[in-house]
Short mmCIF file of C-alpha atoms and ligand atoms in Angstrom, two decimals:
data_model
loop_
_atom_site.label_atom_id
_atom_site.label_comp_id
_atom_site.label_asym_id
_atom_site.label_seq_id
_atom_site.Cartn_x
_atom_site.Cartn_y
_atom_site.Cartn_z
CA UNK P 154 -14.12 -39.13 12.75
CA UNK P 155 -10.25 -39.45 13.00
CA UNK P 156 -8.02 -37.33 14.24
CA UNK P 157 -6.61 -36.50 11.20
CA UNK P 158 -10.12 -35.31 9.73
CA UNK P 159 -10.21 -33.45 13.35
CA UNK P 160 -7.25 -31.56 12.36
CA UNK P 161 -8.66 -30.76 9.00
CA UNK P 162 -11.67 -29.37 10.83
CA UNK P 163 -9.60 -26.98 12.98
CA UNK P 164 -8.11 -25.90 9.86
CA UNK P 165 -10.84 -25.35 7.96
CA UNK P 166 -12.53 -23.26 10.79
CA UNK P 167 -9.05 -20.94 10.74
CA UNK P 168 -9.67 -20.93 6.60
CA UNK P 169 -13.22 -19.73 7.37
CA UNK P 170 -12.23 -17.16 10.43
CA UNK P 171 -9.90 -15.58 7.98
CA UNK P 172 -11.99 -15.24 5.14
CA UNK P 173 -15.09 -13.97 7.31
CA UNK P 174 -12.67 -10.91 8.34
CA UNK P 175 -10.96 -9.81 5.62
CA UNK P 176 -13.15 -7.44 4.39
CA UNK P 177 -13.93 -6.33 7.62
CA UNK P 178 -9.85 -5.84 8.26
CA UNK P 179 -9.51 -3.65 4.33
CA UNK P 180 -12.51 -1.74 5.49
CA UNK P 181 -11.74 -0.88 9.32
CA UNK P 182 -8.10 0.52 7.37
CA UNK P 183 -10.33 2.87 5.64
CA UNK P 184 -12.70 4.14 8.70
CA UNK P 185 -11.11 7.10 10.75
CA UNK P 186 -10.42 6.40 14.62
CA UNK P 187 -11.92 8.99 16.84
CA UNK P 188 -10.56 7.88 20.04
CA UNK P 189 -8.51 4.45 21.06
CA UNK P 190 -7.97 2.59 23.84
CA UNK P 191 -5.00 0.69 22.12
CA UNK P 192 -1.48 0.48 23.65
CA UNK P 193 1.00 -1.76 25.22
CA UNK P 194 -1.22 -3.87 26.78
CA UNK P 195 -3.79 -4.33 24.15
CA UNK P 196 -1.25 -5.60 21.58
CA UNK P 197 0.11 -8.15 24.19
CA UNK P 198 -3.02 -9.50 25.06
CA UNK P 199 -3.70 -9.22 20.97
CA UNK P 200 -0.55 -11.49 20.82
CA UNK P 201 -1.36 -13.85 23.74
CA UNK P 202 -4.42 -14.54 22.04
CA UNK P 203 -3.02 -15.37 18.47
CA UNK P 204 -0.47 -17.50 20.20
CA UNK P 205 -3.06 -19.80 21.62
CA UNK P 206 -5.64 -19.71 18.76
CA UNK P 207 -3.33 -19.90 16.46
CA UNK P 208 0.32 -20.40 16.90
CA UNK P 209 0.36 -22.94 19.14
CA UNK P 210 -2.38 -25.41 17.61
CA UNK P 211 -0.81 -24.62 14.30
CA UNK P 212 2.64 -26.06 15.23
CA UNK P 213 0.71 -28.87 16.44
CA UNK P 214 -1.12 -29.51 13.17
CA UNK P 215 1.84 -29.45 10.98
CA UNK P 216 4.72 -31.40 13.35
CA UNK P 217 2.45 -33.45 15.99
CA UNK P 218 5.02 -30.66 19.15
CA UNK P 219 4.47 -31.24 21.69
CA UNK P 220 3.71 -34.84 21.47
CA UNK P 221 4.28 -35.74 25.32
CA UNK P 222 0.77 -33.91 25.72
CA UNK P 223 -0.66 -36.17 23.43
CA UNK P 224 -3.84 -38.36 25.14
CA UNK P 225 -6.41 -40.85 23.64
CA UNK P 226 -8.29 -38.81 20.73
CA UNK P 227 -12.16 -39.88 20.80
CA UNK P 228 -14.12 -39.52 18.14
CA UNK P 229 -16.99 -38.46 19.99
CA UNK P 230 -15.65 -35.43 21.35
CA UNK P 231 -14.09 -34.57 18.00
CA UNK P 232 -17.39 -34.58 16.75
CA UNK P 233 -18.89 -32.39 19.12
CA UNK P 234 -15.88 -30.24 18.34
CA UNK P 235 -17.12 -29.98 14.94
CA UNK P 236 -20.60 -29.23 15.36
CA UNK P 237 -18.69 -26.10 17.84
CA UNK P 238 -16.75 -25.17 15.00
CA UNK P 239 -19.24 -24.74 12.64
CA UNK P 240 -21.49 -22.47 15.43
CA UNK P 241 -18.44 -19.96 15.89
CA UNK P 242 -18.34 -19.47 12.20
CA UNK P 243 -22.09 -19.06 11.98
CA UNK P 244 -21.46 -16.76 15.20
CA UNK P 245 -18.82 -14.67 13.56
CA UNK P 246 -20.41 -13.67 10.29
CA UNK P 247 -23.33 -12.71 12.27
CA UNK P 248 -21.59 -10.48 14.40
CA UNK P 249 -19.22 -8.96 11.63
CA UNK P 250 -22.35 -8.26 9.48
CA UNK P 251 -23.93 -6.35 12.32
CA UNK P 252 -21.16 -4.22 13.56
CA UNK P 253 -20.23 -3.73 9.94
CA UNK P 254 -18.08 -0.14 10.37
CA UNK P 255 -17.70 -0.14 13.70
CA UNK P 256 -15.83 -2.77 14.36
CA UNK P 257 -12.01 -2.98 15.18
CA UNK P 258 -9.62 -5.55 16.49
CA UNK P 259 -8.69 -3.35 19.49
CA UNK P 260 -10.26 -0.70 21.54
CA UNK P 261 -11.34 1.67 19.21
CA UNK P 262 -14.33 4.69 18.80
CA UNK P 263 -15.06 5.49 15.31
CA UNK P 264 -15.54 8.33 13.25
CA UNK P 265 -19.57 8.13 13.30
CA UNK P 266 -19.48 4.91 15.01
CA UNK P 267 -22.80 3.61 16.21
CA UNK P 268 -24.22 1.99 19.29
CA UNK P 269 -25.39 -1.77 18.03
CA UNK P 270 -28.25 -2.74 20.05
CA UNK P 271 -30.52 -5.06 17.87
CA UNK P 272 -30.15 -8.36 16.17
CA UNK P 273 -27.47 -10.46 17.52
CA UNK P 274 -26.21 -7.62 20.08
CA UNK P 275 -29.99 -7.68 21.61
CA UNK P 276 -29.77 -10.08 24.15
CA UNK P 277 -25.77 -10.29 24.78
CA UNK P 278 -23.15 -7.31 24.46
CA UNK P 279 -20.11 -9.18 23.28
CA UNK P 280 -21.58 -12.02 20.76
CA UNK P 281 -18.14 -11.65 18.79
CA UNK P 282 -16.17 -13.00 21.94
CA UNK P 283 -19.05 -15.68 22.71
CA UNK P 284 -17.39 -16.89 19.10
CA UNK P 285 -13.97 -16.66 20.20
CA UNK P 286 -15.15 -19.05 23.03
CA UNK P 287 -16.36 -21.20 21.08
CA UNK P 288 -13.38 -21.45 19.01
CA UNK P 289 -11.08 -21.85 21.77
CA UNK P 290 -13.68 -25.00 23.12
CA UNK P 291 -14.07 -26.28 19.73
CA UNK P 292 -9.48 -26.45 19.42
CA UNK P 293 -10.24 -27.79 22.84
CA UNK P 294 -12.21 -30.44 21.53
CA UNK P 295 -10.50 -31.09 18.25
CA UNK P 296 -6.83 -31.32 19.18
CA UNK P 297 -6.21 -33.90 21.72
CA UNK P 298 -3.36 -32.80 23.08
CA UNK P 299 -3.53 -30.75 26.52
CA UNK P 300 -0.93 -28.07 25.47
CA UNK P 301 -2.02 -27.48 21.91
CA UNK P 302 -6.00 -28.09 22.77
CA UNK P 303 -5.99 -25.81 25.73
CA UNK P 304 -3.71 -22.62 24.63
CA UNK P 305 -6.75 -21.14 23.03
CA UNK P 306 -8.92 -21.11 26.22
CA UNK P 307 -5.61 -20.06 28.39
CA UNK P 308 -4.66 -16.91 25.43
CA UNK P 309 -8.07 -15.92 24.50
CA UNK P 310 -8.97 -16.16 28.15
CA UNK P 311 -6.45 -13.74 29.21
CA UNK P 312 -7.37 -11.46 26.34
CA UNK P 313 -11.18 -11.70 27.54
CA UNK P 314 -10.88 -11.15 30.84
CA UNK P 315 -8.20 -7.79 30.75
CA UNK P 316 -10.30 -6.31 28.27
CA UNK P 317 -13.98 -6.56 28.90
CA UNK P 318 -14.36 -3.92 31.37
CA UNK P 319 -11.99 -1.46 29.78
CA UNK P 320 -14.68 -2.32 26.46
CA UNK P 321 -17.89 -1.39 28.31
CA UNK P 322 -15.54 1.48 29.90
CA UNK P 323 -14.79 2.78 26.59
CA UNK P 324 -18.39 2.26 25.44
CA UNK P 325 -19.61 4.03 28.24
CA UNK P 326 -17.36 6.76 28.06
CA UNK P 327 -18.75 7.49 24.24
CA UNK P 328 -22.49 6.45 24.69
CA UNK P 329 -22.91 7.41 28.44
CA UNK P 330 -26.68 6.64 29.42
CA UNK P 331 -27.59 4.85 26.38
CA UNK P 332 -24.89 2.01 26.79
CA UNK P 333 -25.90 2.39 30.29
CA UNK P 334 -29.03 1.13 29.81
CA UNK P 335 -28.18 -1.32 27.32
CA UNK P 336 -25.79 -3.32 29.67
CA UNK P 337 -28.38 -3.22 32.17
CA UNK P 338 -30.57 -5.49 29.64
CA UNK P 339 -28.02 -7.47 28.34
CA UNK P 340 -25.78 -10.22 29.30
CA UNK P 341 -22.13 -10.78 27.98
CA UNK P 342 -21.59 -13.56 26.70
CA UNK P 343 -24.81 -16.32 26.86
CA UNK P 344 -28.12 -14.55 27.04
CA UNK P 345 -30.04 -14.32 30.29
CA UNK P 346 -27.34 -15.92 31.97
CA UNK P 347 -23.51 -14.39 32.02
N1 SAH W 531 -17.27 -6.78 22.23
C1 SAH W 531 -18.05 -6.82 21.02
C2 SAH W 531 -17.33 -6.18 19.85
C3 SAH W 531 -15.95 -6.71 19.56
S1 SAH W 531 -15.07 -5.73 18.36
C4 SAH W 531 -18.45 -8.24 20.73
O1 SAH W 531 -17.85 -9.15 21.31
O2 SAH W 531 -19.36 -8.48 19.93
C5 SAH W 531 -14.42 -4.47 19.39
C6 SAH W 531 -14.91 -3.09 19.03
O3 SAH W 531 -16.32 -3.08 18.95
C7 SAH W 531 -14.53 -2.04 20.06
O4 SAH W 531 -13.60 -1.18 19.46
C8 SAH W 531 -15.82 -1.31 20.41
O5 SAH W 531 -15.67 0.06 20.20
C9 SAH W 531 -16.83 -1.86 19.44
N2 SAH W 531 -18.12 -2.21 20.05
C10 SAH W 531 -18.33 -3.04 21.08
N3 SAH W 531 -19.65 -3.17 21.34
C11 SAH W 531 -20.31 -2.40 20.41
C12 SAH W 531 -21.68 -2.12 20.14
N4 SAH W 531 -22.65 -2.66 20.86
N5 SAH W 531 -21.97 -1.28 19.12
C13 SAH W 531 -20.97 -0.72 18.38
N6 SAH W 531 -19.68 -0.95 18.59
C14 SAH W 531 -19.32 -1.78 19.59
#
């Protein structure tokens, strides 16, 4: 591994990210909102997030800014980075295929949306941010460079933890006892554990 293979490996996950959600994105255009928890807020922490996942370690890729971060790129961690990368695709398509319809980028109720319990969302409640994680560890891993390697964790962190509660709020709200129940089964992120 070198770092310039690294790079293509962060690159190639974005390619894959993208391609996993665009039908998903054509569809949701299609599917009638019932109720929405988007404003203000959501589309800032919508933009913090993009700006670490992808903004930031996309200057990075192209021009080497900010090259004072720079620090000694090891191949071993790269690969591990890898190996990462390739688990939050496998992650992602799983999670897209079983939301299917009722999935949106923000805070958003459905028209006929349905409470996903099985599969993927059987043991863990939010297995599409447990991918997002594992982006954001695998650009940590990839990129060695402490600004551009870290904004994913920092922006998709701050996304994370301002909107998880309002989620289950929202889910609540809609599915009352029957979310109810399901949170009190499941974990959020890493089954059995958090
Ligand atoms: N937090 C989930 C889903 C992310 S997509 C995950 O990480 O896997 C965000 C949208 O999914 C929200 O608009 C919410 O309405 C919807 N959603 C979240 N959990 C759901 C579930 N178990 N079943 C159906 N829809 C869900």
């Amino acid at each position: 591994m070198t770092p310039a293979i690294a790079k293509a490996v962060f690159v190639l996950l974005a390619i894959g990210w993208y391609v996993i959600r665009l039908p998903h994105t054509r569809r949701s255009r299609r599917v009638l909102i019932v109720r929405t928890g988007r404003g203000a807020r959501e589309i800032v922490l919508l933009l913090m997030s993009l700006t670490g996942l992808g903004i930031v370690p996309f200057i990075y890729v192209a021009t080497g800014f900010p090259r004072s971060a720079d620090y000694a790129f090891r191949p071993m961690q790269a690969w591990i980075g890898a190996v990462t990368a390739g688990a939050a695709l496998v992650l992602f398509y799983a999670t897209h295929r079983a939301l299917g319809r009722n999935w949106s980028i923000s805070l958003e109720i459905r028209e006929g949306h349905r409470l996903i319990t099985n599969g993927i969302y059987r043991h863990v409640r939010h297995p599409m941010y447990t991918a997002f994680w594992l982006w954001a560890f695998a650009q940590a891993l990839l990129l060695p460079n402490w600004i551009a390697g870290l904004s994913g964790v920092l922006g998709f962190g701050t996304l994370y933890f301002f909107r998880v509660s309002r989620e289950e709020r929202l889910m609540l709200d809609t599915f009352g006892e029957a979310y109810r129940d399901y949170m009190a089964r499941t974990a959020r992120l890493v089954p059995w554990f958090y």
